[in-house]
PDB file of C-alpha atoms in Angstrom:
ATOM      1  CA  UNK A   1     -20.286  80.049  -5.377  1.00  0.00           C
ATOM      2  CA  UNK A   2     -23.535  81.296  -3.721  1.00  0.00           C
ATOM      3  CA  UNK A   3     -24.117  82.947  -0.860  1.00  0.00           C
ATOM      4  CA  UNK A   4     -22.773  86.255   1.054  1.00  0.00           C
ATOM      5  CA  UNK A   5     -20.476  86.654   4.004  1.00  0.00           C
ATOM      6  CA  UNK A   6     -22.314  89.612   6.152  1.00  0.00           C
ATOM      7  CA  UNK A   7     -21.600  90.671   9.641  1.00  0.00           C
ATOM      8  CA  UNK A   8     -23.488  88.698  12.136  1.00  0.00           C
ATOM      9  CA  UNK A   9     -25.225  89.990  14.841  1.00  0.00           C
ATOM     10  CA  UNK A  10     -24.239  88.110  17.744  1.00  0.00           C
ATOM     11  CA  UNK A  11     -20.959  87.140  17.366  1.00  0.00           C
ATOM     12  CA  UNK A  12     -19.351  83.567  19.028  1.00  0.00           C
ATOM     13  CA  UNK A  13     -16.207  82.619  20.257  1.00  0.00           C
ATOM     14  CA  UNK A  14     -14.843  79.803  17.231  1.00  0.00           C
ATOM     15  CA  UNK A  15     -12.607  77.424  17.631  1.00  0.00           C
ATOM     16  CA  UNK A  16     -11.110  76.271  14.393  1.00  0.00           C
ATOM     17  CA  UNK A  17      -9.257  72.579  14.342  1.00  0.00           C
ATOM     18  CA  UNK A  18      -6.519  72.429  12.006  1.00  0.00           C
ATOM     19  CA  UNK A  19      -4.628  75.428  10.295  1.00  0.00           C
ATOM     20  CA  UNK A  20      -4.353  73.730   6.595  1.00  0.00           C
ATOM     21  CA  UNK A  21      -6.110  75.583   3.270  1.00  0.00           C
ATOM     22  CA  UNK A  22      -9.138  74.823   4.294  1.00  0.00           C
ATOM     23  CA  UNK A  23      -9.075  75.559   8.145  1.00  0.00           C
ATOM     24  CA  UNK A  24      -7.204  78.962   7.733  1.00  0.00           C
ATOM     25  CA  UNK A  25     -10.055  80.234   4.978  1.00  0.00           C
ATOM     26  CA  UNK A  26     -13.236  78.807   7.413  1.00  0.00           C
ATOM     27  CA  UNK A  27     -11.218  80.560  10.255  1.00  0.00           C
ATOM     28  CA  UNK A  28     -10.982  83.732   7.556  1.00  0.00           C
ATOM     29  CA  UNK A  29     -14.316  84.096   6.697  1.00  0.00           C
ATOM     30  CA  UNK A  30     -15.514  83.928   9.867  1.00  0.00           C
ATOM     31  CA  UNK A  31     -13.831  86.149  11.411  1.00  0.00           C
ATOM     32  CA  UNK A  32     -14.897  88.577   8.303  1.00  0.00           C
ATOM     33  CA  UNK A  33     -17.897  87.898   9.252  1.00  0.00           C
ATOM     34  CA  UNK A  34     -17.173  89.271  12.780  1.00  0.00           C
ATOM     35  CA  UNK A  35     -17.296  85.806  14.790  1.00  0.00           C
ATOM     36  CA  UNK A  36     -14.250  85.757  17.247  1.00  0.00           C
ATOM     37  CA  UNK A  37     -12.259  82.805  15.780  1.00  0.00           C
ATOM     38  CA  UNK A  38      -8.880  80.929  17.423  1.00  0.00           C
ATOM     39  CA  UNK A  39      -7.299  78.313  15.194  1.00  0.00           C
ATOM     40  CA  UNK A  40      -5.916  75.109  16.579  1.00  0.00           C
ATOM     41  CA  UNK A  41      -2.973  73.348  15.223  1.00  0.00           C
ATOM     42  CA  UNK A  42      -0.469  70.383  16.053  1.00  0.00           C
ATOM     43  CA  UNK A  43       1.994  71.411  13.663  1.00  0.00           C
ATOM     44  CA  UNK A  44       4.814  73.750  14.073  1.00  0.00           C
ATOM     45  CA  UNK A  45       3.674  75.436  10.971  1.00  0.00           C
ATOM     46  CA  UNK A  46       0.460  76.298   9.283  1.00  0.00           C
ATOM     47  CA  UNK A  47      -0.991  75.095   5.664  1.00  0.00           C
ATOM     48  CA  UNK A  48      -1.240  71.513   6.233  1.00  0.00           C
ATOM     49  CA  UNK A  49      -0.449  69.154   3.462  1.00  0.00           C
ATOM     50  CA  UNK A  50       0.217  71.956   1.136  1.00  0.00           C
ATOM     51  CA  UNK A  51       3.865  72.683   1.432  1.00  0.00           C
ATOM     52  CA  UNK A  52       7.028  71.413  -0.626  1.00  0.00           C
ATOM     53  CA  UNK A  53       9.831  68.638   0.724  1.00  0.00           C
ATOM     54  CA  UNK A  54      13.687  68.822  -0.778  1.00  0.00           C
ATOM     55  CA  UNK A  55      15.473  65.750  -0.821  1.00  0.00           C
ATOM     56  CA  UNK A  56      18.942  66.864  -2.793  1.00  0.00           C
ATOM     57  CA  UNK A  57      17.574  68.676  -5.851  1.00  0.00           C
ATOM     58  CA  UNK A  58      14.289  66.979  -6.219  1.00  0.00           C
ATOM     59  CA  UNK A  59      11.472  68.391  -4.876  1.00  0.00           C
ATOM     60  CA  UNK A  60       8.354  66.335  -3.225  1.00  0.00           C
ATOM     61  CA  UNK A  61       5.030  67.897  -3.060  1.00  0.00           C
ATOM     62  CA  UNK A  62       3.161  66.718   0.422  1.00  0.00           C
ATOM     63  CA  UNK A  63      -0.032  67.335  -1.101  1.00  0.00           C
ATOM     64  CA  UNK A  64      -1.376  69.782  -3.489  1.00  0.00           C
ATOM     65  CA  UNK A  65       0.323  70.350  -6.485  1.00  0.00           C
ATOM     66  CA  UNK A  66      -2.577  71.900  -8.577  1.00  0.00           C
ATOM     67  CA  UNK A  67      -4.613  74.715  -8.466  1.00  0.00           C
ATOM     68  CA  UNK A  68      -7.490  72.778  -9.973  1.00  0.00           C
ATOM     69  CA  UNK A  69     -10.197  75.577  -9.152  1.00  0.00           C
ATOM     70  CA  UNK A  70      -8.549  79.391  -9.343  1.00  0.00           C
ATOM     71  CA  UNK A  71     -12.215  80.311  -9.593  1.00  0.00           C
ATOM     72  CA  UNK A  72     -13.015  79.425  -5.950  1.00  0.00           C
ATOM     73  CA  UNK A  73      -9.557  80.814  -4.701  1.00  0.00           C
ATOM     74  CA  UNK A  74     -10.461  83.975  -5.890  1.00  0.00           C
ATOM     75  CA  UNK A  75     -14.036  83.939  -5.138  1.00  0.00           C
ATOM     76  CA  UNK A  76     -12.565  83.405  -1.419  1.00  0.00           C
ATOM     77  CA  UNK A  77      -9.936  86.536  -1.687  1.00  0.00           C
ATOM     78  CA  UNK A  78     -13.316  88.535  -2.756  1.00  0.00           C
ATOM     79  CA  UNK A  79     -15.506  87.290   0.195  1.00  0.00           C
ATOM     80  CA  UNK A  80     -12.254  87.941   2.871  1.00  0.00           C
ATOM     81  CA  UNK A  81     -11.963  91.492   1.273  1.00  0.00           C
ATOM     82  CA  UNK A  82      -8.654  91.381  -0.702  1.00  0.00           C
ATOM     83  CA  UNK A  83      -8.368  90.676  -4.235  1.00  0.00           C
ATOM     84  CA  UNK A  84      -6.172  87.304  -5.148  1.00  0.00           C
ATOM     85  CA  UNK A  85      -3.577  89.138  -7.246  1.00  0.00           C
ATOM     86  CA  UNK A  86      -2.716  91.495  -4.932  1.00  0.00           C
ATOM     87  CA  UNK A  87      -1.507  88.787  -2.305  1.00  0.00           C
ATOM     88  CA  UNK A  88      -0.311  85.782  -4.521  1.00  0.00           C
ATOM     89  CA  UNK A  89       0.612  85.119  -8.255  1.00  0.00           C
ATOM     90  CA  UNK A  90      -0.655  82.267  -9.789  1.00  0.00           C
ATOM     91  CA  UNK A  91       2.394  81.138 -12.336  1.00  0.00           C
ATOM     92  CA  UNK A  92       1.905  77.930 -15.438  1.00  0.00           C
ATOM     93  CA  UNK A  93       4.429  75.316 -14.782  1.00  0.00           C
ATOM     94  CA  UNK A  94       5.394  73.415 -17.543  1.00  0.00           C
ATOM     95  CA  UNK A  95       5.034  70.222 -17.075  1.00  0.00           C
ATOM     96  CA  UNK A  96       2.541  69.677 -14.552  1.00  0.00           C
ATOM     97  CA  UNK A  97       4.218  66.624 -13.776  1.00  0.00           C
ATOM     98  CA  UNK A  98       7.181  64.701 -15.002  1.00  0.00           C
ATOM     99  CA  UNK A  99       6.831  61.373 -13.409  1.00  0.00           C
ATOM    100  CA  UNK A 100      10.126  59.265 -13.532  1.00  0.00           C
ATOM    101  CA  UNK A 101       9.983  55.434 -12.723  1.00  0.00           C
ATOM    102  CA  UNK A 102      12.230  52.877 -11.096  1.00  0.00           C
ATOM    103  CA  UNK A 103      13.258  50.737 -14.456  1.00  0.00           C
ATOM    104  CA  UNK A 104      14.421  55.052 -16.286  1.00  0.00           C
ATOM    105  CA  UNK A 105      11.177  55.430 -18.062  1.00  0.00           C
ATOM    106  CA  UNK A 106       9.516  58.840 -17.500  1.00  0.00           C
ATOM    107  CA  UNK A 107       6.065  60.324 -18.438  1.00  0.00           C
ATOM    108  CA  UNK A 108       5.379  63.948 -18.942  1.00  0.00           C
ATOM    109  CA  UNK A 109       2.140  65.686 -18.468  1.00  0.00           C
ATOM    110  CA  UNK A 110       1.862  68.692 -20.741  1.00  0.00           C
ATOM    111  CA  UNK A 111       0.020  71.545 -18.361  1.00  0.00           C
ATOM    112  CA  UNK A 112      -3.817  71.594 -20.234  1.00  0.00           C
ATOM    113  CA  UNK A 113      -2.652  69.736 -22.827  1.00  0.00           C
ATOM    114  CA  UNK A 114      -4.955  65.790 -22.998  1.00  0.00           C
ATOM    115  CA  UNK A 115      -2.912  65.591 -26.640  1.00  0.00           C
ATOM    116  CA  UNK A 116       0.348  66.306 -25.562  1.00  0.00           C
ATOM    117  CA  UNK A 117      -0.651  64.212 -21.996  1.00  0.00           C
ATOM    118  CA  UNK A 118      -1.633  60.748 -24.130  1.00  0.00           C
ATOM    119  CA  UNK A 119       1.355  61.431 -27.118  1.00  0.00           C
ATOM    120  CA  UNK A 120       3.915  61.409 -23.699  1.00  0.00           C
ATOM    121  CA  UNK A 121       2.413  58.510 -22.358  1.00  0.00           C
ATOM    122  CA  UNK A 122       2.108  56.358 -25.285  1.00  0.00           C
ATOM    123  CA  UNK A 123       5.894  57.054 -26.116  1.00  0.00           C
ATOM    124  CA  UNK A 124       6.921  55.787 -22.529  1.00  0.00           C
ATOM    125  CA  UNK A 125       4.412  53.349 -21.744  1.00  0.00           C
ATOM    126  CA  UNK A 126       2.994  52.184 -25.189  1.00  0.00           C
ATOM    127  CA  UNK A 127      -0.608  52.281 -26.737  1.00  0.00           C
ATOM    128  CA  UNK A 128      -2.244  50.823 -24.268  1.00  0.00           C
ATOM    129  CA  UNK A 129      -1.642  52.544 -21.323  1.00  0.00           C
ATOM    130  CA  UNK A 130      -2.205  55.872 -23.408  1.00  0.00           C
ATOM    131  CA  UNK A 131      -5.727  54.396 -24.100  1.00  0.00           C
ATOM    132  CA  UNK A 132      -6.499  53.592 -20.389  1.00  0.00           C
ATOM    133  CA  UNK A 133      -5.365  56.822 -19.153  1.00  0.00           C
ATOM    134  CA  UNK A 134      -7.639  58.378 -21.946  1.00  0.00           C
ATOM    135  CA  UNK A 135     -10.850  56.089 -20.694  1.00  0.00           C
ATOM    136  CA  UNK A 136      -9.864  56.927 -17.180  1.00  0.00           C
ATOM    137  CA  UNK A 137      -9.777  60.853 -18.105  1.00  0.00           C
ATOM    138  CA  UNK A 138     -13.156  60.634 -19.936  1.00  0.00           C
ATOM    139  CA  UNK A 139     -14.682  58.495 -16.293  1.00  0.00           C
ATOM    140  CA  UNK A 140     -13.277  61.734 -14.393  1.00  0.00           C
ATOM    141  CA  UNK A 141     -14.645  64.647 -16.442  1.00  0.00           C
ATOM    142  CA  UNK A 142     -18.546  62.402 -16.384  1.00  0.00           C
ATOM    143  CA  UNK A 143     -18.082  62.257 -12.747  1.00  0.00           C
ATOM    144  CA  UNK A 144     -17.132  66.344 -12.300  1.00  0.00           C
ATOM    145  CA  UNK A 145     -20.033  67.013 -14.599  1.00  0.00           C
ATOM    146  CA  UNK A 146     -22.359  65.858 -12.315  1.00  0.00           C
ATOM    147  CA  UNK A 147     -20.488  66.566  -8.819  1.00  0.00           C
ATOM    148  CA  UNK A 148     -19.059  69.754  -9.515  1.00  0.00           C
ATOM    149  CA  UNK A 149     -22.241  72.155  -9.183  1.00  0.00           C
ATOM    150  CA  UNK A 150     -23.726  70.482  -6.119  1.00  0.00           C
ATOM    151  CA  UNK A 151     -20.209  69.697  -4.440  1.00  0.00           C
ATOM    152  CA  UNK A 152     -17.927  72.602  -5.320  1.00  0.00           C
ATOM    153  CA  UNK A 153     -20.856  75.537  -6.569  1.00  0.00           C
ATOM    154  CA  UNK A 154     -23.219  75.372  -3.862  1.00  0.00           C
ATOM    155  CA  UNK A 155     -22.989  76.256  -0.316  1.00  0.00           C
ATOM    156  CA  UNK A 156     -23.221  73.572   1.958  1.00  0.00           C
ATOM    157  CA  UNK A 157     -26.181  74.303   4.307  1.00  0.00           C
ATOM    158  CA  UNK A 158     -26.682  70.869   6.090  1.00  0.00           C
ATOM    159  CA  UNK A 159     -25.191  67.437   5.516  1.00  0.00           C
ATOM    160  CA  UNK A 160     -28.921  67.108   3.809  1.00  0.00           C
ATOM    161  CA  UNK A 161     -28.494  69.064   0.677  1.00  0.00           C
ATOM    162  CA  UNK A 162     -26.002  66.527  -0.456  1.00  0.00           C
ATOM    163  CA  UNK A 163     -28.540  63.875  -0.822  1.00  0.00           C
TER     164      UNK A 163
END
């Protein structure tokens, strides 16, 4: 991440839409930054997609179930003045997922683990599938090579610098 969240000068009154991850840290660093900031939200709670539904004893993720990028989570505690271990401990779950399907099968997905991912997969699904989800994985980490320093490193100045 580049960049450097100062005081401004002339601070503004900031009206932030939406009180998910991403609203609540734009509303936190500006207000760091000294801007007077009021967030806006439609839900009776606050984080957005990112909370957990119970149905019995099974447990539904709404959105987010990774923390794909710990590097930006704690490059935001750092810019908002708190270190990320001191407010919130990031824990390995083991598996990541375990999928299970309507006809009993079930697939695994080691946490880090591409071996342990495709040796899960092929036992459930067969071969094949473990193959496809292989050339699928290989598609995604070409893509993030080339989007992840432009689209996830950089600071977004104007819609511009994404051309």
């Amino acid at each position: 991440m580049t960049g450097h969240v100062g005081r401004v000068k002339n601070p503004e009154d900031i009206a932030v839409i939406g009180a998910g991850i991403g609203g609540l840290c734009t509303a936190a660093r500006l207000a760091k930054a000294g801007h007077n900031v009021t967030i806006f939200e439609a839900s009776n709670r606050t984080g957005g997609k990112c909370r957990t539904e119970w149905i019995g004893r099974y447990a539904f993720d709404t959105g987010p179930s990774l923390l794909t990028l710990p590097a930006v989570y704690r490059d935001f505690f750092q810019r908002t003045g708190d270190v990320m271990g001191r407010v919130l401990e990031i824990e390995e779950v083991n598996p990541s997922f375990d999928y299970r399907f309507h006809d009993g099968k079930s697939v695994k997905f080691a946490n880090l683990s591409r071996k342990k991912t495709l040796a899960s997969i092929e036992q459930s699904l067969g071969l094949e599938a473990a193959s496809e989800w292989n050339r699928i994985m290989l598609q995604a980490e070409a893509m993030w090579d080339v989007s992840r320093e432009p689209f996830i490193e950089s600071e977004l100045k104007s819609p511009v610098s994404l051309l």
